[in-house]
């Protein structure tokens, strides 16, 4: 394929945007590899320890946008100790030293310090977009540095981060000359913000399309903001408590009338439901609605709101909506593609939804393909019905609050139900299961789930066979996370080569022993096999027969990491 | 089945120090280590099965010395009882993993009916992101403190809405430690650097006191192990040689220093601003047990 000059090839490759496709392109031949690598601008690194920043820079000198993920997924549920790792600084440092023209940085489950934020703001003149998801280690001081120094900042998107709030005036740090903001999301900040500065910032940002406020922004400020940003497409309401008879409320209604472009709505932290009718005005246009942080919105008010949302494609909701409310969703939202139902009361282990709601959704919403569902109970019959109604699921995550609860009617394991799901949903890529499950369900998954890439298992299975069925059958498996299952060394060591085809494996509270892990590490030098040793009972001389509490292994080109804390052992 | 009991400790998320990625400061290492030390295994089992708690407790505490709380003194309100966990089935209950993923999230209002689901506590279950869990806990707390003041959610009068705003704003009030996910500061006499503990990770005074002991007393070991401040380590353990020398106190909303443990756990949560582990010798009068060191009979706000 030497007919075309490099420039032409490069131009053609510009149209290839997905990372997977570009990876494929680069594997065709050496010239293509070279051209693709030198022209690639966007890179996704699913495990920041799988490769070193220097190698990434070397291969992709034109890199402008990078996504990095750090901690294992189970870190979300506090199964990974604080300070395990995921430090982004070496990456920022390397990019800065090599004068990379970094413009976009997206991090997930990583630790980023104020120093790193400051370094970003000073090293990359064209820096445009910072997206932090479930990150920690920084404060509003770091945000102030970004605001002050990134003259062309378009996007600052903070999603569910743990941010130390110094109540500084980071919002006031955006200079008057900064008019480039398109997206600003600070919903996760716990502290006050300078409201006057916020309003001024909105007023001088004509391109602002996405704005998500935190709880400290009251209704009267919201109204002022909406008056100045009528072209918003995505709105996250802050605190929504006010007297529905007041002047402020009426002004809000007027402002909302002008917001004809809002398609996505979220927030309503501390909501007073009687004020909701104001939002009925924009509901008909909504394609995305996130009320999962609004326990104050429930019952009739919630159902009234939903009935106005006929175009909804994505809904995140709390389980106080109840099966009844889900039936309203099923009847109203015929375009629904994704739904997440979260538990609303963290104190009492009772969810307000059951298999009834799930079946209603699958019956009423033909386009539904992605679901996360926390519920009180499930039955095989319901799952079989869902499988029949919705063969298009790509993501199916079911969490029964009692993790080993059997079929609520027959008391049988839920093997048949999940088996039906994997058999029917041929495009299933992600699966989480719960309830009473035996080795049988893994047999089904191994047999049918050909496209499965990620699976989360807890309190399931009887013997090593369960895990073996999985590893044998799922050819496209990339991420496997297991907790509290009776899988041991026989399963772990059955096919060690498999782990090089996967991103990572997490096993905690299973039956794998230190000896098994050592053996695996020895056979597979391209894997980092990390033991997280919290109990201080293990040391190098520990008995190989001892069970390992937490193991995390991942393929890597970077060797063992240098920033592992004392309690992490790389075998 | 192996219990996924995981770590006990206050620090679920970042607890103050901004992380310098190159040189993790000693304090942060201490935090990491302290927070990763779990409860003694027998103690965990004891609490979850509801029966052997006392036995386990004595073992674990005896070795390290204790921080005294209200129940250690006579004529004090008894502690809120844990719900009776008599369920011996193998299936763990559907109890939410606590905010820090350690103990069950506060079954805070002790006069509420105990959780209907008995059984062992499961770390990290149900699988809800810590951020979301913390949000819900804070929102639930704010709602409960409204109820405590007699304001129903259905009341539509102007006054009540205003009060709702006030209570809601409690979470956003500047400087309020409680707004930070239930973390409150803990200082111990004689130690210049304070810690933070997540109150939402505990359902009762026992586990809180225990966690604090892990943090402050156990930390001597970790300080030694990273080769620093050996002197301080020795000094602390000497203090523990005798009987308990420390008392746990808290500052309440009104600015008074009170002995931890007198009021029901839920009430404590809504009024505590910060904690202090005080030397018993500094407390001006507490209980007869310490009369040989103190003359007076009441705590004076320190």
mmCIF file with all atom_site columns, C-alpha atoms in Angstrom, chain A residues 147-284:
data_model
loop_
_atom_site.group_PDB
_atom_site.id
_atom_site.type_symbol
_atom_site.label_atom_id
_atom_site.label_alt_id
_atom_site.label_comp_id
_atom_site.label_asym_id
_atom_site.label_entity_id
_atom_site.label_seq_id
_atom_site.pdbx_PDB_ins_code
_atom_site.Cartn_x
_atom_site.Cartn_y
_atom_site.Cartn_z
_atom_site.occupancy
_atom_site.B_iso_or_equiv
_atom_site.pdbx_formal_charge
_atom_site.auth_seq_id
_atom_site.auth_comp_id
_atom_site.auth_asym_id
_atom_site.auth_atom_id
_atom_site.pdbx_PDB_model_num
ATOM 1   C CA . UNK A 1 147 ? -9.508  29.224 36.452 1.00 0.00 ? 147 UNK A CA 1
ATOM 2   C CA . UNK A 1 148 ? -6.798  31.853 36.692 1.00 0.00 ? 148 UNK A CA 1
ATOM 3   C CA . UNK A 1 149 ? -4.339  30.567 34.145 1.00 0.00 ? 149 UNK A CA 1
ATOM 4   C CA . UNK A 1 150 ? -6.179  28.649 31.453 1.00 0.00 ? 150 UNK A CA 1
ATOM 5   C CA . UNK A 1 151 ? -7.139  31.474 29.166 1.00 0.00 ? 151 UNK A CA 1
ATOM 6   C CA . UNK A 1 152 ? -8.986  29.334 26.667 1.00 0.00 ? 152 UNK A CA 1
ATOM 7   C CA . UNK A 1 153 ? -10.728 27.038 29.061 1.00 0.00 ? 153 UNK A CA 1
ATOM 8   C CA . UNK A 1 154 ? -13.877 25.560 27.551 1.00 0.00 ? 154 UNK A CA 1
ATOM 9   C CA . UNK A 1 155 ? -14.760 22.814 29.934 1.00 0.00 ? 155 UNK A CA 1
ATOM 10  C CA . UNK A 1 156 ? -14.440 22.262 33.668 1.00 0.00 ? 156 UNK A CA 1
ATOM 11  C CA . UNK A 1 157 ? -16.458 19.216 34.573 1.00 0.00 ? 157 UNK A CA 1
ATOM 12  C CA . UNK A 1 158 ? -16.265 17.823 38.089 1.00 0.00 ? 158 UNK A CA 1
ATOM 13  C CA . UNK A 1 159 ? -18.298 14.665 38.556 1.00 0.00 ? 159 UNK A CA 1
ATOM 14  C CA . UNK A 1 160 ? -18.689 13.134 41.977 1.00 0.00 ? 160 UNK A CA 1
ATOM 15  C CA . UNK A 1 161 ? -15.223 14.054 43.201 1.00 0.00 ? 161 UNK A CA 1
ATOM 16  C CA . UNK A 1 162 ? -14.067 14.343 46.764 1.00 0.00 ? 162 UNK A CA 1
ATOM 17  C CA . UNK A 1 163 ? -12.863 17.932 46.779 1.00 0.00 ? 163 UNK A CA 1
ATOM 18  C CA . UNK A 1 164 ? -11.449 19.657 49.800 1.00 0.00 ? 164 UNK A CA 1
ATOM 19  C CA . UNK A 1 165 ? -13.314 22.902 49.949 1.00 0.00 ? 165 UNK A CA 1
ATOM 20  C CA . UNK A 1 166 ? -11.292 25.855 51.129 1.00 0.00 ? 166 UNK A CA 1
ATOM 21  C CA . UNK A 1 167 ? -14.115 28.207 50.363 1.00 0.00 ? 167 UNK A CA 1
ATOM 22  C CA . UNK A 1 168 ? -11.667 30.230 48.358 1.00 0.00 ? 168 UNK A CA 1
ATOM 23  C CA . UNK A 1 169 ? -12.950 32.365 45.586 1.00 0.00 ? 169 UNK A CA 1
ATOM 24  C CA . UNK A 1 170 ? -12.005 30.032 42.792 1.00 0.00 ? 170 UNK A CA 1
ATOM 25  C CA . UNK A 1 171 ? -14.944 31.173 40.712 1.00 0.00 ? 171 UNK A CA 1
ATOM 26  C CA . UNK A 1 172 ? -13.776 34.745 40.985 1.00 0.00 ? 172 UNK A CA 1
ATOM 27  C CA . UNK A 1 173 ? -10.430 33.636 39.576 1.00 0.00 ? 173 UNK A CA 1
ATOM 28  C CA . UNK A 1 174 ? -11.778 33.390 36.074 1.00 0.00 ? 174 UNK A CA 1
ATOM 29  C CA . UNK A 1 175 ? -10.446 36.608 34.559 1.00 0.00 ? 175 UNK A CA 1
ATOM 30  C CA . UNK A 1 176 ? -12.809 39.023 32.895 1.00 0.00 ? 176 UNK A CA 1
ATOM 31  C CA . UNK A 1 177 ? -11.173 38.097 29.636 1.00 0.00 ? 177 UNK A CA 1
ATOM 32  C CA . UNK A 1 178 ? -12.288 34.512 29.944 1.00 0.00 ? 178 UNK A CA 1
ATOM 33  C CA . UNK A 1 179 ? -15.326 34.188 27.735 1.00 0.00 ? 179 UNK A CA 1
ATOM 34  C CA . UNK A 1 180 ? -14.752 30.768 26.293 1.00 0.00 ? 180 UNK A CA 1
ATOM 35  C CA . UNK A 1 181 ? -16.602 28.542 28.742 1.00 0.00 ? 181 UNK A CA 1
ATOM 36  C CA . UNK A 1 182 ? -18.884 25.986 27.189 1.00 0.00 ? 182 UNK A CA 1
ATOM 37  C CA . UNK A 1 183 ? -19.318 23.616 30.096 1.00 0.00 ? 183 UNK A CA 1
ATOM 38  C CA . UNK A 1 184 ? -19.065 24.153 33.838 1.00 0.00 ? 184 UNK A CA 1
ATOM 39  C CA . UNK A 1 185 ? -20.027 21.508 36.354 1.00 0.00 ? 185 UNK A CA 1
ATOM 40  C CA . UNK A 1 186 ? -19.290 22.051 40.034 1.00 0.00 ? 186 UNK A CA 1
ATOM 41  C CA . UNK A 1 187 ? -22.227 20.169 41.494 1.00 0.00 ? 187 UNK A CA 1
ATOM 42  C CA . UNK A 1 188 ? -20.010 18.056 43.720 1.00 0.00 ? 188 UNK A CA 1
ATOM 43  C CA . UNK A 1 189 ? -18.437 20.966 45.588 1.00 0.00 ? 189 UNK A CA 1
ATOM 44  C CA . UNK A 1 190 ? -19.554 21.120 49.150 1.00 0.00 ? 190 UNK A CA 1
ATOM 45  C CA . UNK A 1 191 ? -18.820 24.730 49.954 1.00 0.00 ? 191 UNK A CA 1
ATOM 46  C CA . UNK A 1 192 ? -20.176 28.108 49.104 1.00 0.00 ? 192 UNK A CA 1
ATOM 47  C CA . UNK A 1 193 ? -19.311 29.843 45.898 1.00 0.00 ? 193 UNK A CA 1
ATOM 48  C CA . UNK A 1 194 ? -19.134 33.500 45.141 1.00 0.00 ? 194 UNK A CA 1
ATOM 49  C CA . UNK A 1 195 ? -22.594 33.940 43.680 1.00 0.00 ? 195 UNK A CA 1
ATOM 50  C CA . UNK A 1 196 ? -22.006 37.356 42.183 1.00 0.00 ? 196 UNK A CA 1
ATOM 51  C CA . UNK A 1 197 ? -18.902 36.075 40.418 1.00 0.00 ? 197 UNK A CA 1
ATOM 52  C CA . UNK A 1 198 ? -20.895 33.128 39.135 1.00 0.00 ? 198 UNK A CA 1
ATOM 53  C CA . UNK A 1 199 ? -23.571 35.321 37.625 1.00 0.00 ? 199 UNK A CA 1
ATOM 54  C CA . UNK A 1 200 ? -20.962 37.563 36.006 1.00 0.00 ? 200 UNK A CA 1
ATOM 55  C CA . UNK A 1 201 ? -19.146 34.551 34.615 1.00 0.00 ? 201 UNK A CA 1
ATOM 56  C CA . UNK A 1 202 ? -22.304 33.214 33.064 1.00 0.00 ? 202 UNK A CA 1
ATOM 57  C CA . UNK A 1 203 ? -23.113 36.617 31.645 1.00 0.00 ? 203 UNK A CA 1
ATOM 58  C CA . UNK A 1 204 ? -19.802 36.804 29.779 1.00 0.00 ? 204 UNK A CA 1
ATOM 59  C CA . UNK A 1 205 ? -19.871 33.235 28.477 1.00 0.00 ? 205 UNK A CA 1
ATOM 60  C CA . UNK A 1 206 ? -21.978 33.303 25.338 1.00 0.00 ? 206 UNK A CA 1
ATOM 61  C CA . UNK A 1 207 ? -20.999 29.748 24.442 1.00 0.00 ? 207 UNK A CA 1
ATOM 62  C CA . UNK A 1 208 ? -22.101 28.248 27.717 1.00 0.00 ? 208 UNK A CA 1
ATOM 63  C CA . UNK A 1 209 ? -24.238 25.201 27.022 1.00 0.00 ? 209 UNK A CA 1
ATOM 64  C CA . UNK A 1 210 ? -23.804 23.060 30.098 1.00 0.00 ? 210 UNK A CA 1
ATOM 65  C CA . UNK A 1 211 ? -24.019 24.347 33.654 1.00 0.00 ? 211 UNK A CA 1
ATOM 66  C CA . UNK A 1 212 ? -24.369 22.232 36.780 1.00 0.00 ? 212 UNK A CA 1
ATOM 67  C CA . UNK A 1 213 ? -24.588 24.097 40.043 1.00 0.00 ? 213 UNK A CA 1
ATOM 68  C CA . UNK A 1 214 ? -23.955 22.910 43.556 1.00 0.00 ? 214 UNK A CA 1
ATOM 69  C CA . UNK A 1 215 ? -26.310 23.066 46.491 1.00 0.00 ? 215 UNK A CA 1
ATOM 70  C CA . UNK A 1 216 ? -25.014 26.491 47.528 1.00 0.00 ? 216 UNK A CA 1
ATOM 71  C CA . UNK A 1 217 ? -26.695 28.201 44.596 1.00 0.00 ? 217 UNK A CA 1
ATOM 72  C CA . UNK A 1 218 ? -30.198 29.205 45.626 1.00 0.00 ? 218 UNK A CA 1
ATOM 73  C CA . UNK A 1 219 ? -33.253 29.728 43.516 1.00 0.00 ? 219 UNK A CA 1
ATOM 74  C CA . UNK A 1 220 ? -32.982 33.474 43.034 1.00 0.00 ? 220 UNK A CA 1
ATOM 75  C CA . UNK A 1 221 ? -29.489 33.114 41.625 1.00 0.00 ? 221 UNK A CA 1
ATOM 76  C CA . UNK A 1 222 ? -30.634 30.285 39.388 1.00 0.00 ? 222 UNK A CA 1
ATOM 77  C CA . UNK A 1 223 ? -33.249 32.571 37.962 1.00 0.00 ? 223 UNK A CA 1
ATOM 78  C CA . UNK A 1 224 ? -30.660 35.289 37.271 1.00 0.00 ? 224 UNK A CA 1
ATOM 79  C CA . UNK A 1 225 ? -28.395 32.750 35.609 1.00 0.00 ? 225 UNK A CA 1
ATOM 80  C CA . UNK A 1 226 ? -31.122 31.405 33.370 1.00 0.00 ? 226 UNK A CA 1
ATOM 81  C CA . UNK A 1 227 ? -31.969 34.893 32.226 1.00 0.00 ? 227 UNK A CA 1
ATOM 82  C CA . UNK A 1 228 ? -28.380 35.297 31.122 1.00 0.00 ? 228 UNK A CA 1
ATOM 83  C CA . UNK A 1 229 ? -27.989 31.863 29.605 1.00 0.00 ? 229 UNK A CA 1
ATOM 84  C CA . UNK A 1 230 ? -31.139 31.051 27.693 1.00 0.00 ? 230 UNK A CA 1
ATOM 85  C CA . UNK A 1 231 ? -29.250 28.770 25.316 1.00 0.00 ? 231 UNK A CA 1
ATOM 86  C CA . UNK A 1 232 ? -28.315 26.207 27.921 1.00 0.00 ? 232 UNK A CA 1
ATOM 87  C CA . UNK A 1 233 ? -28.650 22.632 26.809 1.00 0.00 ? 233 UNK A CA 1
ATOM 88  C CA . UNK A 1 234 ? -27.718 20.934 30.079 1.00 0.00 ? 234 UNK A CA 1
ATOM 89  C CA . UNK A 1 235 ? -28.803 22.323 33.435 1.00 0.00 ? 235 UNK A CA 1
ATOM 90  C CA . UNK A 1 236 ? -27.996 21.106 36.906 1.00 0.00 ? 236 UNK A CA 1
ATOM 91  C CA . UNK A 1 237 ? -30.143 22.872 39.424 1.00 0.00 ? 237 UNK A CA 1
ATOM 92  C CA . UNK A 1 238 ? -28.629 23.563 42.813 1.00 0.00 ? 238 UNK A CA 1
ATOM 93  C CA . UNK A 1 239 ? -30.670 24.029 45.880 1.00 0.00 ? 239 UNK A CA 1
ATOM 94  C CA . UNK A 1 240 ? -34.292 24.115 44.992 1.00 0.00 ? 240 UNK A CA 1
ATOM 95  C CA . UNK A 1 241 ? -36.161 25.246 48.026 1.00 0.00 ? 241 UNK A CA 1
ATOM 96  C CA . UNK A 1 242 ? -38.410 28.212 47.878 1.00 0.00 ? 242 UNK A CA 1
ATOM 97  C CA . UNK A 1 243 ? -41.869 29.424 48.480 1.00 0.00 ? 243 UNK A CA 1
ATOM 98  C CA . UNK A 1 244 ? -43.931 28.773 45.366 1.00 0.00 ? 244 UNK A CA 1
ATOM 99  C CA . UNK A 1 245 ? -45.843 32.013 45.836 1.00 0.00 ? 245 UNK A CA 1
ATOM 100 C CA . UNK A 1 246 ? -42.877 34.279 45.865 1.00 0.00 ? 246 UNK A CA 1
ATOM 101 C CA . UNK A 1 247 ? -41.725 36.744 43.299 1.00 0.00 ? 247 UNK A CA 1
ATOM 102 C CA . UNK A 1 248 ? -38.526 34.791 42.838 1.00 0.00 ? 248 UNK A CA 1
ATOM 103 C CA . UNK A 1 249 ? -40.469 31.761 41.851 1.00 0.00 ? 249 UNK A CA 1
ATOM 104 C CA . UNK A 1 250 ? -42.482 33.684 39.297 1.00 0.00 ? 250 UNK A CA 1
ATOM 105 C CA . UNK A 1 251 ? -39.315 35.119 37.847 1.00 0.00 ? 251 UNK A CA 1
ATOM 106 C CA . UNK A 1 252 ? -37.969 31.599 37.617 1.00 0.00 ? 252 UNK A CA 1
ATOM 107 C CA . UNK A 1 253 ? -40.975 30.517 35.615 1.00 0.00 ? 253 UNK A CA 1
ATOM 108 C CA . UNK A 1 254 ? -40.437 33.421 33.241 1.00 0.00 ? 254 UNK A CA 1
ATOM 109 C CA . UNK A 1 255 ? -36.781 32.504 32.826 1.00 0.00 ? 255 UNK A CA 1
ATOM 110 C CA . UNK A 1 256 ? -37.587 28.861 32.210 1.00 0.00 ? 256 UNK A CA 1
ATOM 111 C CA . UNK A 1 257 ? -40.004 29.810 29.475 1.00 0.00 ? 257 UNK A CA 1
ATOM 112 C CA . UNK A 1 258 ? -37.064 31.269 27.590 1.00 0.00 ? 258 UNK A CA 1
ATOM 113 C CA . UNK A 1 259 ? -34.916 28.160 27.956 1.00 0.00 ? 259 UNK A CA 1
ATOM 114 C CA . UNK A 1 260 ? -36.117 26.293 24.969 1.00 0.00 ? 260 UNK A CA 1
ATOM 115 C CA . UNK A 1 261 ? -32.920 24.345 24.454 1.00 0.00 ? 261 UNK A CA 1
ATOM 116 C CA . UNK A 1 262 ? -32.572 22.495 27.730 1.00 0.00 ? 262 UNK A CA 1
ATOM 117 C CA . UNK A 1 263 ? -32.417 18.807 26.993 1.00 0.00 ? 263 UNK A CA 1
ATOM 118 C CA . UNK A 1 264 ? -30.749 17.546 30.124 1.00 0.00 ? 264 UNK A CA 1
ATOM 119 C CA . UNK A 1 265 ? -31.773 18.270 33.697 1.00 0.00 ? 265 UNK A CA 1
ATOM 120 C CA . UNK A 1 266 ? -30.218 17.242 37.006 1.00 0.00 ? 266 UNK A CA 1
ATOM 121 C CA . UNK A 1 267 ? -29.602 18.379 40.579 1.00 0.00 ? 267 UNK A CA 1
ATOM 122 C CA . UNK A 1 268 ? -32.527 19.362 42.776 1.00 0.00 ? 268 UNK A CA 1
ATOM 123 C CA . UNK A 1 269 ? -30.488 18.860 45.893 1.00 0.00 ? 269 UNK A CA 1
ATOM 124 C CA . UNK A 1 270 ? -32.781 19.776 48.760 1.00 0.00 ? 270 UNK A CA 1
ATOM 125 C CA . UNK A 1 271 ? -35.857 20.142 46.646 1.00 0.00 ? 271 UNK A CA 1
ATOM 126 C CA . UNK A 1 272 ? -39.243 21.396 47.667 1.00 0.00 ? 272 UNK A CA 1
ATOM 127 C CA . UNK A 1 273 ? -41.551 19.355 45.453 1.00 0.00 ? 273 UNK A CA 1
ATOM 128 C CA . UNK A 1 274 ? -44.268 21.987 45.322 1.00 0.00 ? 274 UNK A CA 1
ATOM 129 C CA . UNK A 1 275 ? -41.973 24.129 43.206 1.00 0.00 ? 275 UNK A CA 1
ATOM 130 C CA . UNK A 1 276 ? -41.593 21.478 40.553 1.00 0.00 ? 276 UNK A CA 1
ATOM 131 C CA . UNK A 1 277 ? -44.431 22.574 38.261 1.00 0.00 ? 277 UNK A CA 1
ATOM 132 C CA . UNK A 1 278 ? -42.137 25.348 37.043 1.00 0.00 ? 278 UNK A CA 1
ATOM 133 C CA . UNK A 1 279 ? -40.071 22.693 35.368 1.00 0.00 ? 279 UNK A CA 1
ATOM 134 C CA . UNK A 1 280 ? -42.993 21.121 33.600 1.00 0.00 ? 280 UNK A CA 1
ATOM 135 C CA . UNK A 1 281 ? -42.314 23.781 31.001 1.00 0.00 ? 281 UNK A CA 1
ATOM 136 C CA . UNK A 1 282 ? -39.062 22.222 29.944 1.00 0.00 ? 282 UNK A CA 1
ATOM 137 C CA . UNK A 1 283 ? -39.893 18.574 30.520 1.00 0.00 ? 283 UNK A CA 1
ATOM 138 C CA . UNK A 1 284 ? -41.320 17.969 27.048 1.00 0.00 ? 284 UNK A CA 1
#
